[in-house]
Amino acid sequence: MIDRARIAAYSLRAMTRPDPLYHVLFVCTGNTCRSPMAVAALRQALGSDADRVAISSAGTSAWDGQPAARFAIETAQRSGAVLENHRSRRLTPEMAGEADLIVVMEPAHRAALATLGIADDRVHVLSEWPEPGEPTLEISDPFGQSAEAYEECWRRIGRHVERLAVVVREACRSRSA
């Protein structure tokens, strides 16, 4: 479970930067499915507070410039989110270094960040904000699967992101206090 004191500590670190925004970075594998959907879901969950947060995404094995997967675009669109303009980015140490909070989709992504020298308490698996009874620590990659797999992925991401949004709002309030 997430430690709210650690989130507050991220805010203290971020306050030393001239940038007033709180930075959240979502990480998956190809940056065409899960992490772009998570960005869209967090923007929706934050509502008017989204303008206080810089939300971005990257992939551990991404090819720069790829569009979001068609089913990811269609799934997000049905919920009022827009992914048409998304272009994939390969994760770099600089991206990770700018983030106040790094949210990965599965434990393997945490390990990939460690190989970049990012193995600190800013890194969390999205499912650390669990739904009671959820059995797995990862958000499965729907890449190459059916539209239904993308729908299920969107629902799972959304449930976790709703809880994450509470934590992000608290961090933003801590920064502005």
CSV table of C-alpha atoms in Angstrom, one decimal:
chain,number,residue,atom,x,y,z
A,1,MET,CA,0.0,0.0,0.0
A,2,ILE,CA,1.2,3.5,-0.7
A,3,ASP,CA,2.7,5.5,2.1
A,4,ARG,CA,1.2,9.0,2.0
A,5,ALA,CA,4.2,10.4,3.9
A,6,ARG,CA,6.4,9.3,1.0
A,7,ILE,CA,4.1,11.2,-1.4
A,8,ALA,CA,4.5,14.3,0.8
A,9,ALA,CA,8.2,13.9,0.6
A,10,TYR,CA,8.1,13.9,-3.2
A,11,SER,CA,6.2,17.3,-2.9
A,12,LEU,CA,9.0,18.7,-0.7
A,13,ARG,CA,11.6,17.6,-3.2
A,14,ALA,CA,9.6,19.1,-6.0
A,15,MET,CA,9.2,22.4,-4.2
A,16,THR,CA,12.9,23.1,-4.6
A,17,ARG,CA,12.4,23.2,-8.4
A,18,PRO,CA,11.3,26.3,-10.2
A,19,ASP,CA,8.6,24.4,-12.1
A,20,PRO,CA,5.3,24.8,-10.2
A,21,LEU,CA,3.8,21.6,-11.6
A,22,TYR,CA,3.8,18.2,-9.9
A,23,HIS,CA,5.2,15.7,-12.5
A,24,VAL,CA,3.7,12.2,-12.9
A,25,LEU,CA,5.3,9.8,-15.3
A,26,PHE,CA,3.5,6.6,-16.3
A,27,VAL,CA,5.7,3.8,-17.7
A,28,CYS,CA,4.7,0.7,-19.7
A,29,THR,CA,6.5,-1.4,-22.3
A,30,GLY,CA,5.7,0.2,-25.8
A,31,ASN,CA,4.0,3.4,-24.7
A,32,THR,CA,1.1,2.8,-27.1
A,33,CYS,CA,-1.5,1.1,-24.8
A,34,ARG,CA,-1.4,1.2,-21.0
A,35,SER,CA,0.6,4.3,-20.1
A,36,PRO,CA,-1.2,6.6,-22.6
A,37,MET,CA,-4.5,5.3,-21.3
A,38,ALA,CA,-3.3,5.9,-17.7
A,39,VAL,CA,-2.4,9.5,-18.7
A,40,ALA,CA,-5.9,10.1,-20.1
A,41,ALA,CA,-7.5,8.4,-17.1
A,42,LEU,CA,-5.6,10.5,-14.6
A,43,ARG,CA,-6.4,13.7,-16.5
A,44,GLN,CA,-10.1,12.8,-16.3
A,45,ALA,CA,-9.9,11.8,-12.6
A,46,LEU,CA,-8.2,15.0,-11.6
A,47,GLY,CA,-10.7,17.2,-13.5
A,48,SER,CA,-10.0,20.8,-12.9
A,49,ASP,CA,-6.9,19.9,-10.8
A,50,ALA,CA,-5.2,18.5,-13.9
A,51,ASP,CA,-3.8,21.9,-14.7
A,52,ARG,CA,-1.6,21.6,-11.6
A,53,VAL,CA,0.0,18.3,-12.8
A,54,ALA,CA,2.3,17.5,-15.7
A,55,ILE,CA,1.3,14.0,-16.7
A,56,SER,CA,3.4,12.1,-19.3
A,57,SER,CA,4.2,8.6,-20.3
A,58,ALA,CA,7.0,6.6,-21.8
A,59,GLY,CA,7.9,3.0,-22.6
A,60,THR,CA,10.8,0.8,-21.6
A,61,SER,CA,11.0,-0.6,-25.1
A,62,ALA,CA,9.2,2.0,-27.1
A,63,TRP,CA,9.9,3.3,-30.6
A,64,ASP,CA,9.7,7.0,-30.6
A,65,GLY,CA,6.8,8.6,-32.5
A,66,GLN,CA,4.4,5.7,-32.7
A,67,PRO,CA,0.7,6.5,-32.3
A,68,ALA,CA,-1.4,4.9,-29.6
A,69,ALA,CA,-2.9,1.5,-30.5
A,70,ARG,CA,-6.2,1.8,-32.4
A,71,PHE,CA,-8.2,-0.1,-29.7
A,72,ALA,CA,-6.6,2.2,-27.0
A,73,ILE,CA,-7.8,5.2,-28.9
A,74,GLU,CA,-11.3,3.8,-29.4
A,75,THR,CA,-11.6,2.7,-25.8
A,76,ALA,CA,-10.5,6.0,-24.4
A,77,GLN,CA,-12.7,7.8,-26.8
A,78,ARG,CA,-15.8,6.0,-25.5
A,79,SER,CA,-15.0,7.5,-22.1
A,80,GLY,CA,-14.5,11.0,-23.5
A,81,ALA,CA,-10.7,10.8,-23.5
A,82,VAL,CA,-8.5,11.7,-26.4
A,83,LEU,CA,-5.4,9.7,-27.5
A,84,GLU,CA,-5.3,10.5,-31.2
A,85,ASN,CA,-2.4,12.9,-30.7
A,86,HIS,CA,-0.3,10.6,-28.5
A,87,ARG,CA,3.1,9.6,-29.8
A,88,SER,CA,5.3,7.1,-28.0
A,89,ARG,CA,8.5,7.9,-26.3
A,90,ARG,CA,11.3,5.7,-25.1
A,91,LEU,CA,12.0,6.1,-21.4
A,92,THR,CA,15.2,8.0,-20.7
A,93,PRO,CA,16.9,8.8,-17.4
A,94,GLU,CA,16.1,12.5,-17.9
A,95,MET,CA,12.4,11.8,-18.1
A,96,ALA,CA,12.5,9.7,-15.0
A,97,GLY,CA,14.7,12.3,-13.3
A,98,GLU,CA,12.1,15.1,-13.9
A,99,ALA,CA,9.2,13.1,-12.4
A,100,ASP,CA,8.0,13.5,-8.8
A,101,LEU,CA,6.1,10.3,-9.1
A,102,ILE,CA,6.7,7.4,-11.5
A,103,VAL,CA,3.9,4.9,-11.9
A,104,VAL,CA,4.7,1.6,-13.7
A,105,MET,CA,2.3,-1.0,-15.0
A,106,GLU,CA,4.1,-4.1,-13.8
A,107,PRO,CA,7.1,-5.0,-11.6
A,108,ALA,CA,9.3,-5.6,-14.7
A,109,HIS,CA,9.1,-1.9,-15.5
A,110,ARG,CA,10.3,-1.1,-12.0
A,111,ALA,CA,13.3,-3.3,-12.7
A,112,ALA,CA,13.9,-1.5,-16.0
A,113,LEU,CA,14.0,1.8,-14.2
A,114,ALA,CA,16.6,0.4,-11.8
A,115,THR,CA,18.8,-0.4,-14.8
A,116,LEU,CA,18.6,3.4,-15.6
A,117,GLY,CA,19.7,4.2,-12.0
A,118,ILE,CA,16.2,5.1,-10.9
A,119,ALA,CA,15.4,2.8,-8.0
A,120,ASP,CA,14.0,5.1,-5.4
A,121,ASP,CA,10.8,5.6,-3.6
A,122,ARG,CA,9.2,7.7,-6.4
A,123,VAL,CA,8.6,4.4,-8.3
A,124,HIS,CA,5.3,2.6,-7.7
A,125,VAL,CA,3.4,-0.1,-9.5
A,126,LEU,CA,-0.1,1.3,-10.4
A,127,SER,CA,-1.8,-1.6,-8.7
A,128,GLU,CA,-0.3,-0.5,-5.4
A,129,TRP,CA,-3.5,1.4,-5.2
A,130,PRO,CA,-5.5,-1.9,-5.1
A,131,GLU,CA,-9.0,-2.8,-5.4
A,132,PRO,CA,-10.1,-5.3,-2.7
A,133,GLY,CA,-9.6,-8.8,-3.9
A,134,GLU,CA,-7.4,-8.0,-6.9
A,135,PRO,CA,-5.0,-10.9,-7.3
A,136,THR,CA,-2.2,-9.5,-9.5
A,137,LEU,CA,0.3,-6.7,-9.2
A,138,GLU,CA,0.4,-5.9,-12.8
A,139,ILE,CA,-1.9,-4.3,-15.4
A,140,SER,CA,-1.7,-6.8,-18.3
A,141,ASP,CA,-0.6,-5.5,-21.7
A,142,PRO,CA,-3.6,-5.7,-24.1
A,143,PHE,CA,-1.3,-5.1,-27.1
A,144,GLY,CA,-2.3,-7.4,-30.0
A,145,GLN,CA,-5.5,-8.5,-28.2
A,146,SER,CA,-9.2,-7.9,-28.8
A,147,ALA,CA,-11.1,-4.7,-28.2
A,148,GLU,CA,-12.5,-6.3,-25.1
A,149,ALA,CA,-9.0,-6.7,-23.6
A,150,TYR,CA,-8.5,-3.0,-24.1
A,151,GLU,CA,-11.8,-2.3,-22.4
A,152,GLU,CA,-10.8,-4.4,-19.4
A,153,CYS,CA,-7.4,-2.7,-19.3
A,154,TRP,CA,-9.1,0.7,-19.3
A,155,ARG,CA,-11.4,-0.3,-16.5
A,156,ARG,CA,-8.6,-1.6,-14.4
A,157,ILE,CA,-6.4,1.4,-15.0
A,158,GLY,CA,-9.4,3.6,-14.2
A,159,ARG,CA,-10.1,2.0,-10.9
A,160,HIS,CA,-6.5,2.3,-9.7
A,161,VAL,CA,-6.1,5.8,-11.1
A,162,GLU,CA,-9.1,7.0,-9.2
A,163,ARG,CA,-7.3,6.2,-6.0
A,164,LEU,CA,-4.0,7.6,-7.3
A,165,ALA,CA,-5.8,10.9,-8.1
A,166,VAL,CA,-6.5,11.3,-4.4
A,167,VAL,CA,-2.8,10.9,-3.6
A,168,VAL,CA,-1.7,13.3,-6.4
A,169,ARG,CA,-4.2,15.9,-5.2
A,170,GLU,CA,-2.8,15.7,-1.7
A,171,ALA,CA,0.7,16.1,-3.1
A,172,CYS,CA,-0.4,19.2,-5.0
A,173,ARG,CA,-2.0,20.7,-1.9
A,174,SER,CA,1.2,20.0,0.1
A,175,ARG,CA,3.2,21.8,-2.5
A,176,SER,CA,1.1,24.9,-2.6
A,177,ALA,CA,0.7,25.1,1.2
